Short mmCIF file of C-alpha atoms in Angstrom, two decimals:
data_model
loop_
_atom_site.label_atom_id
_atom_site.label_comp_id
_atom_site.label_asym_id
_atom_site.label_seq_id
_atom_site.Cartn_x
_atom_site.Cartn_y
_atom_site.Cartn_z
CA UNK A 29 130.55 31.88 74.02
CA UNK A 30 131.57 33.40 77.53
CA UNK A 31 133.76 30.20 78.19
CA UNK A 32 135.92 30.66 75.17
CA UNK A 33 139.48 31.48 76.29
CA UNK A 34 138.45 30.97 79.93
CA UNK A 35 140.90 28.32 80.63
CA UNK A 36 144.38 30.58 79.23
CA UNK A 37 142.84 33.28 80.95
CA UNK A 38 142.51 31.70 84.33
CA UNK A 39 146.14 30.28 83.77
CA UNK A 40 147.76 33.95 82.75
CA UNK A 41 145.60 35.20 85.89
CA UNK A 42 147.20 32.77 88.48
CA UNK A 43 150.53 33.28 87.11
CA UNK A 44 150.49 37.31 86.83
CA UNK A 45 148.95 37.30 90.52
CA UNK A 46 151.79 34.92 91.83
CA UNK A 47 154.63 37.22 89.73
CA UNK A 48 153.25 40.05 91.33
CA UNK A 49 153.21 38.90 94.74
CA UNK A 50 156.61 37.46 94.43
CA UNK A 51 157.97 40.73 92.98
CA UNK A 52 156.28 42.74 96.02
CA UNK A 53 157.81 40.43 98.81
CA UNK A 54 161.35 39.30 97.13
CA UNK A 55 162.07 42.40 94.77
CA UNK A 56 160.83 45.59 95.46
CA UNK A 57 162.91 47.60 98.07
CA UNK A 58 161.42 48.61 101.42
CA UNK A 59 159.95 52.15 101.16
CA UNK A 60 162.43 54.20 103.46
CA UNK A 61 159.33 56.07 104.71
CA UNK A 62 156.83 53.79 105.33
CA UNK A 63 159.08 50.22 105.38
CA UNK A 64 157.32 46.79 105.31
CA UNK A 65 153.79 48.30 105.23
CA UNK A 66 154.04 49.99 101.78
CA UNK A 67 153.82 46.39 100.72
CA UNK A 68 150.17 46.26 100.92
CA UNK A 69 150.10 49.25 98.47
CA UNK A 70 150.95 46.68 95.69
CA UNK A 71 147.51 45.15 96.65
CA UNK A 72 145.31 47.88 97.63
CA UNK A 73 146.02 50.47 94.77
CA UNK A 74 145.64 48.26 91.63
CA UNK A 75 142.70 46.56 93.39
CA UNK A 76 141.38 50.52 93.94
CA UNK A 77 141.82 51.13 90.33
CA UNK A 78 140.53 48.15 88.72
CA UNK A 79 137.42 48.49 91.04
CA UNK A 80 136.97 52.06 89.92
CA UNK A 81 137.35 51.26 86.18
CA UNK A 82 134.91 48.31 86.62
CA UNK A 83 132.38 50.71 87.80
CA UNK A 84 133.48 52.96 84.48
CA UNK A 85 133.24 49.86 82.52
CA UNK A 86 129.41 49.22 83.53
CA UNK A 87 128.06 52.65 82.59
CA UNK A 88 129.81 51.90 78.97
CA UNK A 89 128.07 48.55 79.06
CA UNK A 90 124.13 50.58 80.02
CA UNK A 91 125.31 53.06 77.66
CA UNK A 92 125.16 50.03 74.95
CA UNK A 93 122.38 48.63 76.46
CA UNK A 94 119.88 51.88 75.95
CA UNK A 95 121.42 52.48 72.44
CA UNK A 96 120.60 48.92 71.43
CA UNK A 97 118.06 47.52 73.67
CA UNK A 98 120.38 44.26 73.38
CA UNK A 99 119.55 42.93 77.46
CA UNK A 100 122.85 41.09 77.12
CA UNK A 101 124.47 44.41 77.33
CA UNK A 102 122.30 45.27 80.72
CA UNK A 103 123.58 41.66 82.09
CA UNK A 104 127.27 42.82 81.23
CA UNK A 105 126.79 45.88 82.80
CA UNK A 106 125.49 44.09 85.96
CA UNK A 107 128.16 41.81 86.14
CA UNK A 108 130.30 44.60 85.80
CA UNK A 109 129.63 46.31 88.45
CA UNK A 110 128.67 43.29 90.82
CA UNK A 111 132.69 42.62 90.45
CA UNK A 112 133.79 45.94 91.24
CA UNK A 113 131.99 45.93 94.27
CA UNK A 114 133.45 42.84 95.54
CA UNK A 115 136.78 44.37 94.42
CA UNK A 116 135.77 47.58 96.49
CA UNK A 117 134.89 45.47 99.40
CA UNK A 118 138.65 44.70 99.56
CA UNK A 119 139.63 48.02 98.61
CA UNK A 120 138.04 49.18 101.89
CA UNK A 121 139.67 46.40 104.21
CA UNK A 122 142.95 46.60 102.87
CA UNK A 123 142.99 50.49 103.13
CA UNK A 124 141.80 50.26 106.44
CA UNK A 125 144.70 47.76 107.85
CA UNK A 126 146.68 50.09 105.71
CA UNK A 127 145.61 52.99 107.56
CA UNK A 128 145.75 51.21 111.11
CA UNK A 129 149.49 50.64 110.50
CA UNK A 130 150.37 53.74 109.31
CA UNK A 131 148.08 56.27 111.29
CA UNK A 132 146.74 54.08 113.73
CA UNK A 133 143.23 54.59 113.22
CA UNK A 134 141.23 52.34 111.02
CA UNK A 135 139.23 55.13 109.55
CA UNK A 136 140.34 58.93 108.95
CA UNK A 137 137.17 60.82 108.00
CA UNK A 138 139.17 64.03 106.99
CA UNK A 139 140.68 62.30 104.27
CA UNK A 140 139.42 62.65 100.85
CA UNK A 141 140.41 59.51 98.94
CA UNK A 142 139.26 57.69 101.80
CA UNK A 143 136.08 59.07 102.31
CA UNK A 144 135.32 59.49 98.17
CA UNK A 145 135.74 55.75 97.55
CA UNK A 146 133.07 55.16 100.25
CA UNK A 147 130.66 56.91 98.65
CA UNK A 148 131.14 55.77 95.40
CA UNK A 149 131.15 52.28 96.96
CA UNK A 150 128.15 53.12 99.01
CA UNK A 151 126.26 54.58 95.69
CA UNK A 152 127.36 51.59 94.27
CA UNK A 153 125.75 49.08 97.23
CA UNK A 154 122.23 50.74 96.10
CA UNK A 155 122.38 49.11 92.80
CA UNK A 156 121.28 46.15 93.55
CA UNK A 157 118.30 47.22 96.02
CA UNK A 158 117.39 49.57 92.87
CA UNK A 159 117.34 46.34 90.51
CA UNK A 160 115.40 44.24 93.37
CA UNK A 161 112.54 47.14 93.85
CA UNK A 162 111.85 46.70 90.13
CA UNK A 163 109.39 44.12 89.25
CA UNK A 164 109.31 44.60 85.44
CA UNK A 165 112.31 43.14 83.83
CA UNK A 166 112.08 45.65 81.34
CA UNK A 167 111.82 48.46 83.47
CA UNK A 168 114.60 47.14 85.82
CA UNK A 169 116.95 47.18 83.28
CA UNK A 170 116.32 50.47 81.73
CA UNK A 171 116.59 51.93 85.42
CA UNK A 172 119.45 49.91 86.10
CA UNK A 173 121.29 51.33 82.89
CA UNK A 174 120.53 54.80 83.98
CA UNK A 175 121.89 54.27 87.36
CA UNK A 176 125.21 52.69 85.50
CA UNK A 177 125.60 56.17 83.61
CA UNK A 178 124.95 58.29 85.93
CA UNK A 179 127.20 56.79 88.80
CA UNK A 180 129.94 55.66 85.79
CA UNK A 181 130.22 59.43 84.95
CA UNK A 182 130.61 60.41 88.54
CA UNK A 183 133.62 58.06 89.09
CA UNK A 184 136.04 60.40 87.30
CA UNK A 185 134.50 63.52 88.57
CA UNK A 186 134.77 62.06 91.79
CA UNK A 187 138.38 61.29 91.43
CA UNK A 188 139.43 64.79 89.75
CA UNK A 189 137.70 66.51 92.52
CA UNK A 190 139.47 64.39 95.05
CA UNK A 191 143.31 64.93 92.90
CA UNK A 192 142.31 68.99 93.44
CA UNK A 193 141.45 68.59 97.19
CA UNK A 194 144.01 70.04 99.21
CA UNK A 195 144.70 67.60 101.81
CA UNK A 196 147.21 65.10 100.50
CA UNK A 197 148.07 63.21 103.29
CA UNK A 198 147.12 59.90 101.43
CA UNK A 199 150.13 58.61 99.37
CA UNK A 200 149.78 59.44 95.63
CA UNK A 201 150.72 56.38 93.48
CA UNK A 202 149.22 56.54 90.22
CA UNK A 203 150.05 60.12 89.22
CA UNK A 204 153.32 59.12 90.21
CA UNK A 205 154.79 56.20 88.74
CA UNK A 206 157.32 58.00 87.11
CA UNK A 207 158.82 59.10 90.65
CA UNK A 208 158.55 55.51 91.84
CA UNK A 209 162.21 53.43 91.64
CA UNK A 210 162.49 51.34 88.67
CA UNK A 211 161.88 47.62 90.99
CA UNK A 212 158.75 49.28 92.51
CA UNK A 213 157.26 50.48 89.26
CA UNK A 214 157.80 47.57 87.77
CA UNK A 215 156.27 45.49 90.83
CA UNK A 216 153.32 48.17 90.52
CA UNK A 217 152.70 47.92 86.93
CA UNK A 218 152.80 43.81 87.11
CA UNK A 219 150.28 43.97 89.94
CA UNK A 220 147.85 46.08 87.95
CA UNK A 221 148.02 44.20 85.26
CA UNK A 222 147.55 40.78 87.61
CA UNK A 223 144.66 42.47 89.08
CA UNK A 224 143.08 43.49 85.58
CA UNK A 225 143.53 40.03 84.23
CA UNK A 226 141.96 38.65 87.57
CA UNK A 227 138.75 40.85 86.97
CA UNK A 228 138.54 40.12 83.52
CA UNK A 229 138.75 36.41 84.22
CA UNK A 230 136.02 36.69 87.22
CA UNK A 231 133.61 38.74 84.70
CA UNK A 232 134.18 35.52 82.06
CA UNK A 233 133.31 33.74 84.85
CA UNK A 234 130.28 34.50 85.84
CA UNK A 235 129.05 35.31 82.64
CA UNK A 236 129.55 31.44 81.52
CA UNK A 237 127.44 30.93 84.53
CA UNK A 238 124.88 33.33 83.31
CA UNK A 239 125.20 31.57 79.80
CA UNK A 240 124.73 28.25 81.09
CA UNK A 241 121.81 28.92 83.45
CA UNK A 242 119.96 30.55 80.38
CA UNK A 243 120.61 27.45 78.28
CA UNK A 244 119.44 25.12 81.42
CA UNK A 245 116.30 27.15 81.39
CA UNK A 246 115.83 26.62 77.83
CA UNK A 247 116.23 23.12 77.88
CA UNK A 248 113.78 22.88 80.80
CA UNK A 249 111.33 24.65 78.83
CA UNK A 250 111.42 21.94 75.76
CA UNK A 251 111.64 19.24 78.16
CA UNK A 252 108.66 20.29 80.37
CA UNK A 253 106.89 23.56 79.20
CA UNK A 254 104.46 23.23 82.32
CA UNK A 255 106.96 23.31 84.56
CA UNK A 256 108.59 26.10 82.71
CA UNK A 257 105.46 28.34 83.01
CA UNK A 258 105.78 28.51 86.88
CA UNK A 259 106.63 31.99 87.92
CA UNK A 260 110.69 32.10 89.29
CA UNK A 261 111.21 34.09 92.35
CA UNK A 262 111.94 37.85 91.91
CA UNK A 263 115.54 38.66 91.82
CA UNK A 264 118.20 41.50 91.24
CA UNK A 265 119.89 39.54 89.18
CA UNK A 266 119.10 39.64 85.36
CA UNK A 267 119.42 36.63 83.19
CA UNK A 268 120.24 36.08 79.51
CA UNK A 269 117.67 35.48 77.05
CA UNK A 270 117.52 31.99 76.30
CA UNK A 271 116.57 30.60 73.03
CA UNK B 24 163.95 26.91 118.55
CA UNK B 25 164.36 27.58 115.07
CA UNK B 26 160.59 29.54 115.24
CA UNK B 27 162.29 32.05 117.60
CA UNK B 28 165.39 33.31 115.55
CA UNK B 29 162.78 34.32 112.47
CA UNK B 30 162.57 37.81 112.74
CA UNK B 31 159.60 39.19 110.99
CA UNK B 32 159.92 43.20 109.81
CA UNK B 33 157.33 46.02 111.76
CA UNK B 34 154.09 45.91 111.02
CA UNK B 35 154.20 42.68 109.39
CA UNK B 36 150.89 41.54 110.72
CA UNK B 37 149.40 44.21 108.83
CA UNK B 38 150.53 43.31 105.45
CA UNK B 39 149.51 39.48 105.95
CA UNK B 40 146.26 40.43 107.14
CA UNK B 41 145.68 42.66 104.20
CA UNK B 42 146.98 40.00 101.79
CA UNK B 43 145.04 37.63 103.74
CA UNK B 44 141.98 39.23 103.32
CA UNK B 45 142.08 39.37 99.25
CA UNK B 46 142.72 35.48 99.56
CA UNK B 47 139.70 35.61 101.94
CA UNK B 48 137.41 37.29 99.11
CA UNK B 49 138.53 35.07 96.23
CA UNK B 50 138.00 31.89 98.35
CA UNK B 51 134.91 33.14 99.44
CA UNK B 52 133.90 33.83 95.38
CA UNK B 53 134.95 30.10 94.54
CA UNK B 54 132.78 28.99 97.32
CA UNK B 55 129.85 30.57 95.81
CA UNK B 56 131.22 29.50 92.23
CA UNK B 57 131.32 26.00 93.40
CA UNK B 58 127.64 25.99 94.66
CA UNK B 59 126.54 27.23 91.45
CA UNK B 60 128.11 24.77 89.61
CA UNK B 61 126.78 21.60 92.22
CA UNK B 62 123.32 23.46 91.29
CA UNK B 63 123.78 23.78 87.68
CA UNK B 64 124.92 19.87 87.56
CA UNK B 65 122.04 18.62 89.84
CA UNK B 66 119.54 20.69 87.41
CA UNK B 67 121.07 18.37 84.36
CA UNK B 68 120.63 15.58 86.01
CA UNK B 69 117.41 16.23 86.77
CA UNK B 70 116.93 17.51 82.75
CA UNK B 71 118.47 14.43 81.62
CA UNK B 72 116.11 12.20 83.32
CA UNK B 73 113.31 14.32 82.21
CA UNK B 74 114.81 13.45 78.41
CA UNK B 75 114.90 9.59 79.29
CA UNK B 76 111.58 9.52 80.45
CA UNK B 77 110.49 11.42 77.19
CA UNK B 78 112.61 8.97 75.03
CA UNK B 79 110.72 6.21 77.08
CA UNK B 80 107.52 7.22 76.32
CA UNK B 81 107.83 8.28 72.83
CA UNK B 82 109.61 5.24 72.21
CA UNK B 83 106.99 3.13 73.66
CA UNK B 84 104.21 5.33 71.86
CA UNK B 85 105.92 4.42 68.44
CA UNK B 86 106.01 0.53 69.02
CA UNK B 87 102.51 0.27 70.00
CA UNK B 88 101.36 2.55 67.11
CA UNK B 89 100.31 5.73 69.51
CA UNK B 90 101.46 9.04 68.99
#
């Protein structure tokens, strides 16, 4: 039952997002250096952190899948990566908008943070084509888990490598929350919480949808066994085992 | 006349754009979920009709003494 406590979670997410955006615009002071454009960071940075954590979460679920052989872990991993990819699109778009306002360019190729995130995004963009290219569901789940673990390990390594890079043109927010003034720090932390809640809610929505689909398939098998025997179209998305 | 007096901070169009991108992504996701929900509903109606049909057949078979 993935739909359990989904309503409470959705309400908490909506409230926290409204609170975070209200704090960003009406409470947090304008940055002395960047001015009003800095407001993008209350959206962009939490989204990037949550997306990267989502990729790592996908890797952890994939480890659980390989250890236990339980297909449910593969689906959890798939949905975690799927949701992180959606946030990743948001990160790239909002980052580009910020770069245009701050630097006058939509994209800067010699900035390690931007390029490293793009590399991670493109790496995970291969996840679904990889799944789609393998027909056997067992093999598909196993290969996808190996891919998710390898890439999941690459995410923190990449993060550390960027930290060690010399070019510090990109503003450092995560490592310097202690240096942020109180109202800015509070706004940032509330935004991070809101984005985390949004990710968890969307993950649960998707898992609930997959569960409903599996239940419907099971019901169809019981009511019309002949119909259920017809092979479905090939898909990159795994499905929950139906009873 | 009122609109002419509103003063927006510098680069506010970029900030608005970034937040609209986020909103747009959320709306696209909601639309996809709505589509999925419609599909589930259609499938449920179909299965419900199938269950009614089968209930009718077994009920009729029971009344006439057939299995």
